[in-house]
Coordinates of N, CA and C in Angstrom, one line a residue:
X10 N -14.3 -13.6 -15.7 CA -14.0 -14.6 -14.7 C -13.6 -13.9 -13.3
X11 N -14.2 -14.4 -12.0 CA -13.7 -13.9 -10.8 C -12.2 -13.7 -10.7
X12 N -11.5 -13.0 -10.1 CA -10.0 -13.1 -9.7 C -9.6 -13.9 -8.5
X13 N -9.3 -14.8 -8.3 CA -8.6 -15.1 -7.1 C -7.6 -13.7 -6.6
X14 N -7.8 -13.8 -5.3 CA -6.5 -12.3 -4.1 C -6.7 -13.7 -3.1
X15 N -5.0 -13.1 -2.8 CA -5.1 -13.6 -1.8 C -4.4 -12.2 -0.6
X16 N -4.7 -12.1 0.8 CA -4.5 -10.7 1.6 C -3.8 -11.6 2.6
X17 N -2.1 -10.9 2.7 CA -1.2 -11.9 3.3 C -1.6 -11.9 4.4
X18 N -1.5 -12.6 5.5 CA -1.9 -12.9 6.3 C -0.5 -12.8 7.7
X19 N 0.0 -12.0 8.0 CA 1.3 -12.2 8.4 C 1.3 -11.4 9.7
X20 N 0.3 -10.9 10.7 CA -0.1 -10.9 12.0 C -0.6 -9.2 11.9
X21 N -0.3 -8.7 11.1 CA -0.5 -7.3 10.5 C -1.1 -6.5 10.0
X22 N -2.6 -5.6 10.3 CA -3.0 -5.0 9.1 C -5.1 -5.4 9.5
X23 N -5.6 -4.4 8.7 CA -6.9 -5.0 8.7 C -7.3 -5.9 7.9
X24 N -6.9 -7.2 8.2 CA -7.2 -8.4 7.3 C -8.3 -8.4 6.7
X25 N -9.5 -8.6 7.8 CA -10.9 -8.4 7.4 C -11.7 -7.7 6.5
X26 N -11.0 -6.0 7.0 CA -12.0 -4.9 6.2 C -11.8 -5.0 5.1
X27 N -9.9 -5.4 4.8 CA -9.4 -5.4 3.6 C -9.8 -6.9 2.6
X28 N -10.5 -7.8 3.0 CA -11.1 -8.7 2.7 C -12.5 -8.8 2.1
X29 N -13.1 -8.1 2.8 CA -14.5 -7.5 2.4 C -14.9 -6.1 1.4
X30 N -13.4 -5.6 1.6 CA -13.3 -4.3 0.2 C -13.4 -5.3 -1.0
X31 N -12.6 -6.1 -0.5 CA -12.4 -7.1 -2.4 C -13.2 -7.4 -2.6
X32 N -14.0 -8.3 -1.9 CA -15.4 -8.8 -2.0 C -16.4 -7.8 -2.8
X33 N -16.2 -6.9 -2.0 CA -17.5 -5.8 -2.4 C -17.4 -5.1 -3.8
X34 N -16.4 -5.4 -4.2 CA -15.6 -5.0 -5.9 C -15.7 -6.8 -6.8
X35 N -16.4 -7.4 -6.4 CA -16.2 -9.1 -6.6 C -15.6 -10.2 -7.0
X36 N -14.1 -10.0 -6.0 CA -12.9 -10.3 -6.0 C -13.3 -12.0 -5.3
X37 N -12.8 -13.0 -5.3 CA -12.7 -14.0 -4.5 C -11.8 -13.5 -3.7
X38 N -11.7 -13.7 -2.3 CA -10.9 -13.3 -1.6 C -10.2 -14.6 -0.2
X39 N -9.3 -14.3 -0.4 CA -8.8 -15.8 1.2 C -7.8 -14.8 1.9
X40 N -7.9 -15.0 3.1 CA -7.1 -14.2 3.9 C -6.1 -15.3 4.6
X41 N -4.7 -15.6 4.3 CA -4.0 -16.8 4.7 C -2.2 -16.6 4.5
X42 N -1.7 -16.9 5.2 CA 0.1 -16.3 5.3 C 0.5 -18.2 4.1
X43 N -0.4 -18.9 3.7 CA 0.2 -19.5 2.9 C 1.5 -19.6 1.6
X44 N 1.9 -19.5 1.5 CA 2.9 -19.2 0.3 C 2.6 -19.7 -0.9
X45 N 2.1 -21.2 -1.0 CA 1.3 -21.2 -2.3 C 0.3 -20.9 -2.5
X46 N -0.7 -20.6 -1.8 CA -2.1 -19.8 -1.9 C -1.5 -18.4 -2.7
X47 N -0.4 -17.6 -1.6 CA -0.1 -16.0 -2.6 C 0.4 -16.4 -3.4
X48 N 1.5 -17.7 -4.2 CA 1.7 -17.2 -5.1 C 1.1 -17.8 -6.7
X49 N 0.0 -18.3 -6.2 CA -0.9 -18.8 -7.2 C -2.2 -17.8 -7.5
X50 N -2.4 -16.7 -6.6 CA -3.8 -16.0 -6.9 C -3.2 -14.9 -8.2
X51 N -4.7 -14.7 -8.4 CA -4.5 -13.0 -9.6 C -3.6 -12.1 -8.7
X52 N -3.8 -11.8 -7.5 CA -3.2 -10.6 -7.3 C -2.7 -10.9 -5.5
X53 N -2.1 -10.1 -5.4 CA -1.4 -10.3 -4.1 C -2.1 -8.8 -2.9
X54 N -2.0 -9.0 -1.7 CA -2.5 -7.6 -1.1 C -2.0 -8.0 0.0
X55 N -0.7 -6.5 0.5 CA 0.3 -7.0 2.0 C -0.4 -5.4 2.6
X56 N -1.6 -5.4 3.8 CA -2.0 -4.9 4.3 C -0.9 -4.5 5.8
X57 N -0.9 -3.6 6.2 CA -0.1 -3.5 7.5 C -0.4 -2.2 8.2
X58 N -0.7 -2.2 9.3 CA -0.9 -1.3 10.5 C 0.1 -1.2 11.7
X59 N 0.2 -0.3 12.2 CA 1.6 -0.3 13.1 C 2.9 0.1 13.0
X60 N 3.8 -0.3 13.9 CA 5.7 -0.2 13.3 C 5.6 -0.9 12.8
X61 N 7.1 -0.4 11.6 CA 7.7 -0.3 10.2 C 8.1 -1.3 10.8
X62 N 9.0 -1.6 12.1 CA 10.1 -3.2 12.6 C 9.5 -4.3 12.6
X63 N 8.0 -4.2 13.5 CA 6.8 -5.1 13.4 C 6.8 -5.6 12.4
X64 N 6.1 -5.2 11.5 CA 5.8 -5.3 10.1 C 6.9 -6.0 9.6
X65 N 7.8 -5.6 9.5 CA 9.1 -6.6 9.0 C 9.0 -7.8 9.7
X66 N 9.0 -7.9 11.1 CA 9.9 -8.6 11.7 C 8.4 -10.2 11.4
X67 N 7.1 -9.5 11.4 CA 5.8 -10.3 11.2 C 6.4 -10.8 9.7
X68 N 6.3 -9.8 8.7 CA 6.8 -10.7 7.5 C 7.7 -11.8 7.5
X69 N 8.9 -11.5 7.7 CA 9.9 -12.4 7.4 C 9.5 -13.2 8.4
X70 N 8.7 -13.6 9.1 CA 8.5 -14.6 9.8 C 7.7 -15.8 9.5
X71 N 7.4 -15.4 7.8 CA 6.5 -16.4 7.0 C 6.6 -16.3 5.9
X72 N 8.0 -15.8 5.8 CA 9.0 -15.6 4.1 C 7.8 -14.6 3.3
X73 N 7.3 -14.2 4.0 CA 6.4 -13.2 3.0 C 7.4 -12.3 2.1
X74 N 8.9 -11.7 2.8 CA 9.7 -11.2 1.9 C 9.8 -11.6 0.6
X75 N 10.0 -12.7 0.9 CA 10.1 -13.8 -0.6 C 9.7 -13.8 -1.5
X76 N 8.0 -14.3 -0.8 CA 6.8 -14.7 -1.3 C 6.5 -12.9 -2.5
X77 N 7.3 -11.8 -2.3 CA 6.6 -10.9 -2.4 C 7.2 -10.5 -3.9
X78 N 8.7 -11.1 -3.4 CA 9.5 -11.0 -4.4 C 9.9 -11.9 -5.3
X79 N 9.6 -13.2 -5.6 CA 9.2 -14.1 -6.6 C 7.6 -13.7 -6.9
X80 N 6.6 -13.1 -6.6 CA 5.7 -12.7 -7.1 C 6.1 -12.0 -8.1
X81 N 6.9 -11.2 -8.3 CA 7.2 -9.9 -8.8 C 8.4 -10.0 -9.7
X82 N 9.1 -11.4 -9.7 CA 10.0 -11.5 -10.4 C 9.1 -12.1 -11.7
X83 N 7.8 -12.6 -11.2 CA 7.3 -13.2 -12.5 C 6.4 -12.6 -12.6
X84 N 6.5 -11.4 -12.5 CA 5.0 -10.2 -13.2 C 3.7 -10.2 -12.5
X85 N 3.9 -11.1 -11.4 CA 2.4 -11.2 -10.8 C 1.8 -10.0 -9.7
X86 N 1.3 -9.8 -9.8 CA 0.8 -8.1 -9.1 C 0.5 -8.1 -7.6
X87 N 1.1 -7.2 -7.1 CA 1.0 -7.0 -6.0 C 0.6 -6.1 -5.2
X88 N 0.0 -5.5 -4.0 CA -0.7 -4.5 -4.0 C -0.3 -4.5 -2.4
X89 N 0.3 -3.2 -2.3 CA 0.9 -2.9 -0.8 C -0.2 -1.7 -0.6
X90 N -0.6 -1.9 1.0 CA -1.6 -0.6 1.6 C -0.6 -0.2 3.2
X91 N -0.6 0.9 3.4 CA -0.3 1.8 4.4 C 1.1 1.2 4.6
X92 N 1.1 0.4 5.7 CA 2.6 0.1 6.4 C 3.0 -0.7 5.2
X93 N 1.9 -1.8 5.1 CA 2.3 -2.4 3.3 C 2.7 -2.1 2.3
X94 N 2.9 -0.5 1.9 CA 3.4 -0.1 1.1 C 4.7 0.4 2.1
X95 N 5.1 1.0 2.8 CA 6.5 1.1 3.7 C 7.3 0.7 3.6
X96 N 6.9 -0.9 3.9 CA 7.7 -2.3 3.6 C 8.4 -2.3 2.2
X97 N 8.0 -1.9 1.7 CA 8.2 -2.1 0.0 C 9.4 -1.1 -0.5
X98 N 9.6 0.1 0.8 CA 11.4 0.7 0.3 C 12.6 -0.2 1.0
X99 N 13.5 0.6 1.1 CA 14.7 0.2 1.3 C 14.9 -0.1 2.9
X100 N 14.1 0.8 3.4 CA 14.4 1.0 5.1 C 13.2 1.8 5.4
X101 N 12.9 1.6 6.7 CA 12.3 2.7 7.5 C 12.8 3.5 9.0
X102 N 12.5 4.2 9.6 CA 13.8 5.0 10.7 C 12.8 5.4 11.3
X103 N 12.3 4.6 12.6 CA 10.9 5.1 13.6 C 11.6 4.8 14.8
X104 N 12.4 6.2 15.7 CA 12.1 6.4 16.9 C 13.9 6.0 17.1
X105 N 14.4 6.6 15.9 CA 15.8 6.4 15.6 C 16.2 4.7 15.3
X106 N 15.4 3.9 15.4 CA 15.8 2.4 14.9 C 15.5 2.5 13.3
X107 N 16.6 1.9 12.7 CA 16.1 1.9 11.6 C 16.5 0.3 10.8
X108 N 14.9 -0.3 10.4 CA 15.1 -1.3 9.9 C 15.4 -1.4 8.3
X109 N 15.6 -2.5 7.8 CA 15.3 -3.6 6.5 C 14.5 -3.3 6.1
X110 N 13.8 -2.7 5.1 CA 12.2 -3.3 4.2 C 12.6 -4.2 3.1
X111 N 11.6 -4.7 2.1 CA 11.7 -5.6 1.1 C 12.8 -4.7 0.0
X112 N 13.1 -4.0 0.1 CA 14.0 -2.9 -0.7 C 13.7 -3.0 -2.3
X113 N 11.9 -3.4 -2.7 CA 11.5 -3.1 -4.3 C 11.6 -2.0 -4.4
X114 N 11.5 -0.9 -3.5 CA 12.1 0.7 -4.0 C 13.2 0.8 -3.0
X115 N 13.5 2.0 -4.1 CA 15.0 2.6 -2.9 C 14.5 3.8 -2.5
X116 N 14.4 3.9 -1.2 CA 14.6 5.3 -0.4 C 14.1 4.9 1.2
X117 N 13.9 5.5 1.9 CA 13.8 5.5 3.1 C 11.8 6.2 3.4
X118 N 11.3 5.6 4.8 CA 10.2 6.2 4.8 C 10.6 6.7 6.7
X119 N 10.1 8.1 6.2 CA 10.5 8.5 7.8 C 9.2 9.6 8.2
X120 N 9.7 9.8 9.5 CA 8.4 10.8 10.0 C 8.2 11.9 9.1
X121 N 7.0 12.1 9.0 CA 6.3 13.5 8.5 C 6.7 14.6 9.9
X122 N 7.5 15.8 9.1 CA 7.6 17.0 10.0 C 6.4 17.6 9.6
X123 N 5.5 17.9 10.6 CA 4.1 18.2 10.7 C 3.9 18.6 11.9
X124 N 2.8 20.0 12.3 CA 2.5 19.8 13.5 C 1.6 19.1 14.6
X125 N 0.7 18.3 13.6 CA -0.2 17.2 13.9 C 0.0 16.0 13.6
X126 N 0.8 15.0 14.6 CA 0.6 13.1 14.0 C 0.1 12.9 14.5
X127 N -0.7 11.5 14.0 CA -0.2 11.1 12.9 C -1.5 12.1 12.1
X128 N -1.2 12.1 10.7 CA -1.9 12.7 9.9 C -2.8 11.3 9.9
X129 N -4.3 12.1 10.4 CA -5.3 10.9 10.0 C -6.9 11.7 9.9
X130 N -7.5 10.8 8.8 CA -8.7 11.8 8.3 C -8.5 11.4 6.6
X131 N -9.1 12.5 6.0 CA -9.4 12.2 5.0 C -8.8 13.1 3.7
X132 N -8.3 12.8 2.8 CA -7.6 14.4 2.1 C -7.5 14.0 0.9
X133 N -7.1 14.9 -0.4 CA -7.2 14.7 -1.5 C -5.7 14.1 -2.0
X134 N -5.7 13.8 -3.2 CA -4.3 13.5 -3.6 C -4.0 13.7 -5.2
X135 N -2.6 14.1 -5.3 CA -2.1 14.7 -6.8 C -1.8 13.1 -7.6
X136 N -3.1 13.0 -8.3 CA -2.8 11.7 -9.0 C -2.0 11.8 -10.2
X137 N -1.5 10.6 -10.3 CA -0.3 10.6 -11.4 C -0.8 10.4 -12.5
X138 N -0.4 11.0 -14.0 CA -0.8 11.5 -15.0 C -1.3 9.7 -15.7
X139 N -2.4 9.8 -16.0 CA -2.8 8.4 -16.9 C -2.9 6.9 -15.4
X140 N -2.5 7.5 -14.5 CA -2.9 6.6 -13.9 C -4.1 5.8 -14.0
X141 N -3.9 4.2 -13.6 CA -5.3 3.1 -13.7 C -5.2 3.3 -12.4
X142 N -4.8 2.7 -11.4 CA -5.7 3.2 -10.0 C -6.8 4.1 -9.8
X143 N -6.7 5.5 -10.0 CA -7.9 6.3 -9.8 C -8.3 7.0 -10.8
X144 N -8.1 5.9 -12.2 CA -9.5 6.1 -13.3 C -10.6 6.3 -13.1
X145 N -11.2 7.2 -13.3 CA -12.6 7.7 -13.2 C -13.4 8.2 -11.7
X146 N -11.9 9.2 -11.2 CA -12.2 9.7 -9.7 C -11.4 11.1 -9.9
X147 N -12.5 12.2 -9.6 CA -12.1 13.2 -9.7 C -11.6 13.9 -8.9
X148 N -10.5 15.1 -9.1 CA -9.4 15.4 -8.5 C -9.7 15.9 -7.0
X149 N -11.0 16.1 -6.2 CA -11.1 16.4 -5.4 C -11.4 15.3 -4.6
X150 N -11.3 14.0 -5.3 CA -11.9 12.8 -4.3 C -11.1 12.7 -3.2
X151 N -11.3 12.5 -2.2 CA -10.6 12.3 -0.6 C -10.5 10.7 -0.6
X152 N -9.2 10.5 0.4 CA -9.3 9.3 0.7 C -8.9 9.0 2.2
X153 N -8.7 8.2 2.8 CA -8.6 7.9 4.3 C -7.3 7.3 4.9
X154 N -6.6 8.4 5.3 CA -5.0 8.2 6.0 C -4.9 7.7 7.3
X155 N -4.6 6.9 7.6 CA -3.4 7.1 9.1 C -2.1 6.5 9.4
X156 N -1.6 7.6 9.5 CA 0.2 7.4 9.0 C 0.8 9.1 10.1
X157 N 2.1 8.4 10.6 CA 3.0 9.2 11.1 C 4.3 9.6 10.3
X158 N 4.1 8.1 9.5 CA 5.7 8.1 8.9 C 4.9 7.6 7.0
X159 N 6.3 8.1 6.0 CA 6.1 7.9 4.9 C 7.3 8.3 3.9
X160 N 7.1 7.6 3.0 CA 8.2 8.0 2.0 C 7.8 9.6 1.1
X161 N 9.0 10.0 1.3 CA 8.9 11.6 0.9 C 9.8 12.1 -0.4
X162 N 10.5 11.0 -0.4 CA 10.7 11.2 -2.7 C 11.2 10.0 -2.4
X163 N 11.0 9.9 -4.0 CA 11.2 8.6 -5.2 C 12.4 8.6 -5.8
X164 N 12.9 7.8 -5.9 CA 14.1 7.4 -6.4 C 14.3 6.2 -7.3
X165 N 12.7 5.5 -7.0 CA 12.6 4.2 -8.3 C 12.8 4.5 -9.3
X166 N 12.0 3.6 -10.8 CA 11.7 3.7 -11.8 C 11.4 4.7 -12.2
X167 N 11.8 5.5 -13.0 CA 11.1 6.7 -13.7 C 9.8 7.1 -14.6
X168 N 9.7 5.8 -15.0 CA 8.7 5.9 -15.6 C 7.3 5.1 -14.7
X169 N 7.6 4.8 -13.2 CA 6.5 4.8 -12.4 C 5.6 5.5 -12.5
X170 N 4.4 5.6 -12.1 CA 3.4 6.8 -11.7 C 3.0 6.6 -10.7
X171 N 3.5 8.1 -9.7 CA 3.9 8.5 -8.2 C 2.8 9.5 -8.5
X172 N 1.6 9.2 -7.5 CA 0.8 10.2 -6.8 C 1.4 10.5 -5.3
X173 N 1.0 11.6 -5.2 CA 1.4 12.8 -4.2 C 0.5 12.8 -3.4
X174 N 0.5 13.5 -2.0 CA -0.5 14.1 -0.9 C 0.8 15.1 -0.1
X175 N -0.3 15.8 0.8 CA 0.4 16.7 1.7 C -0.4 17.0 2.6
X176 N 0.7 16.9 3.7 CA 0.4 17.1 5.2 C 1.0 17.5 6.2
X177 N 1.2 18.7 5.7 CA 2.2 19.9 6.1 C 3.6 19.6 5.3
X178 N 3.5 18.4 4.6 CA 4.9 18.3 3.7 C 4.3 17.5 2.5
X179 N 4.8 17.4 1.8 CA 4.6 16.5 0.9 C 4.9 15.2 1.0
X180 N 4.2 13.6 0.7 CA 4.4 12.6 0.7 C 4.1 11.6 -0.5
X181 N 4.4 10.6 -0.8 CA 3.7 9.6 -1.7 C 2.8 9.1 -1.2
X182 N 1.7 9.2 -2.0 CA 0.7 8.6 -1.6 C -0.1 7.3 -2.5
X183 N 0.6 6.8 -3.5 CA 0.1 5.7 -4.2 C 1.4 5.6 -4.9
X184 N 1.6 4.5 -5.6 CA 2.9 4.1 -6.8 C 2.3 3.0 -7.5
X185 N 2.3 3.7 -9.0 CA 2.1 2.2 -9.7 C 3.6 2.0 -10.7
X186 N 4.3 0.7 -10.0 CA 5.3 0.6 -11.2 C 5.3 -1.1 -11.5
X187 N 4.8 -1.2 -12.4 CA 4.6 -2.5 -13.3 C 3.5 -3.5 -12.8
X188 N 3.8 -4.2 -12.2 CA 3.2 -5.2 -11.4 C 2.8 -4.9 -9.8
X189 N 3.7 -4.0 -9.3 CA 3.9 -3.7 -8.3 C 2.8 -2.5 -8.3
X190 N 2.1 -2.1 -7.2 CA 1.2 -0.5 -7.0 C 1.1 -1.2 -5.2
X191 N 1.1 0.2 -4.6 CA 0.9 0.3 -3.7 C 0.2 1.8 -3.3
X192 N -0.6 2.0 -2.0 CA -1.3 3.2 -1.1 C -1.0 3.4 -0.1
X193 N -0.4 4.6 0.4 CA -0.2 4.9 1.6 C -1.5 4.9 2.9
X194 N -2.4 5.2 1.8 CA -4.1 5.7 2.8 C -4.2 4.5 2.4
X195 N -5.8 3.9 3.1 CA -6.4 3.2 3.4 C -7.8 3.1 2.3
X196 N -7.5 1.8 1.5 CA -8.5 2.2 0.2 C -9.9 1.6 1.1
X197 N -9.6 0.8 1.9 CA -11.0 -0.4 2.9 C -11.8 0.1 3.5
X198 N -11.0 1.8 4.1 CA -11.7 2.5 4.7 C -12.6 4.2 4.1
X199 N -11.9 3.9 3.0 CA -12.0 5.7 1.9 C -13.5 5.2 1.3
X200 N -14.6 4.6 1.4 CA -15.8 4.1 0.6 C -16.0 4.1 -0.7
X201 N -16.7 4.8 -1.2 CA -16.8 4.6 -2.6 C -15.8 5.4 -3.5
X202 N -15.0 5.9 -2.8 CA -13.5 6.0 -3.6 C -12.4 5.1 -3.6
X203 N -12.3 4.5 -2.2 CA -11.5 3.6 -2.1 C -12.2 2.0 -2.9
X204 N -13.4 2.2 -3.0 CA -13.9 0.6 -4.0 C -13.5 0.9 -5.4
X205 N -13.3 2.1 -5.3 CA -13.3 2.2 -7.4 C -11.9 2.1 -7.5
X206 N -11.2 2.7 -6.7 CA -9.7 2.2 -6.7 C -9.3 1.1 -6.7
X207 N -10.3 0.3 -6.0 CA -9.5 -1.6 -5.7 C -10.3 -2.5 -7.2
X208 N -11.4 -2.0 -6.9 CA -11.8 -2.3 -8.5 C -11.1 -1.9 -9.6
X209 N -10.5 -1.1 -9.9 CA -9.7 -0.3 -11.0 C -8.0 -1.7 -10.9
X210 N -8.1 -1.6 -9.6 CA -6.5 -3.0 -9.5 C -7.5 -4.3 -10.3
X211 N -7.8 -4.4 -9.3 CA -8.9 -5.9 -9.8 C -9.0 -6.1 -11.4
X212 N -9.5 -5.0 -11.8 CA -9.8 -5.3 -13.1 C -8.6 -5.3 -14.5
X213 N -7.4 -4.4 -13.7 CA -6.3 -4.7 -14.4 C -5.4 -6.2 -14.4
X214 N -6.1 -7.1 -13.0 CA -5.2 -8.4 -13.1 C -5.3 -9.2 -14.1

């Protein structure tokens, strides 16, 4: 049976591309800041490009906080990409402001000390052991970043599975913990790695 997604819609993010990724993995897809639409689909997806404050300040401005977190209080899956996954610690700290995030993980996401930002291009990543995300993608597969700022350890669940990247430091670059999984890179833009990845969510809903 098709999955209903719904891709929050909250002024933030490549709505579209990330609309047409699902599609092309054969997701039904609606792109809409509705609150019963997200919380009636198979799966949730909070896309976001830009500031970490933005990003908040666009959410809560359509209870998407909420919406993110009654999703998740009843097991329904959700899927955070780039700033979308950001959102999802405790805080973020860009340009010394430091906001709110939805606080489903604890820790902070802050600049990469690097000598090139933002890190953007394409690079490999240390996948987490048994991970479903990038079942049947091998360890040299590249995927597509752009990001200045990121979370740089974990302090969630322990029994999460935290894939890694590095870019002049080490960062997270994917989390799967229960219902919840999120990507720092860009699965819309990574091609046929990033379809087998969204396909790989899809088919777990």
């Amino acid at each position: 049976m098709t999955k209903k997604l719904v891709v929050l819609d909250y002024g933030s993010g490549n709505l579209r591309s990330a609309q047409r990724a699902l599609e092309r993995v054969g997701a039904d897809v609606e792109v809409t800041a509705d609150a019963a639409a997200a919380a009636a689909a198979d799966g949730l997806v909070v896309p976001g490009v830009g500031a970490y404050e933005a990003c908040m300040t666009g959410l809560r401005s359509i209870g998407g906080e909420q919406i993110i977190a009654d999703r998740l209080a009843a097991g329904h899956p959700v899927l955070g990409v780039c700033v979308g996954m950001q959102i999802l610690f405790s805080k973020g700290v860009e340009f010394g402001v430091q906001t709110e995030g939805c606080g489903q993980w604890p820790g902070e996401v802050t600049r990469l000390d690097a000598p090139v930002i933002p890190h953007m291009g394409w690079n490999t990543v240390d996948a987490a052991a048994d991970s479903t995300l990038f079942k049947g993608l091998d360890a040299d597969t590249r995927f597509y970043f752009v990001h200045s700022y990121a979370a740089q350890q974990w302090g969630g669940h322990a029994d999460a599975k935290v894939t890694w990247a590095t870019h002049h430091v080490p960062f997270i670059a994917a989390v799967e913990d229960g219902a919840l999984a999120a990507t720092q890179f860009h699965p819309e833009k990574s091609g046929d790695a990033g379809a087998t990845l969204l396909a790989n969510w899809v088919e777990g809903l």
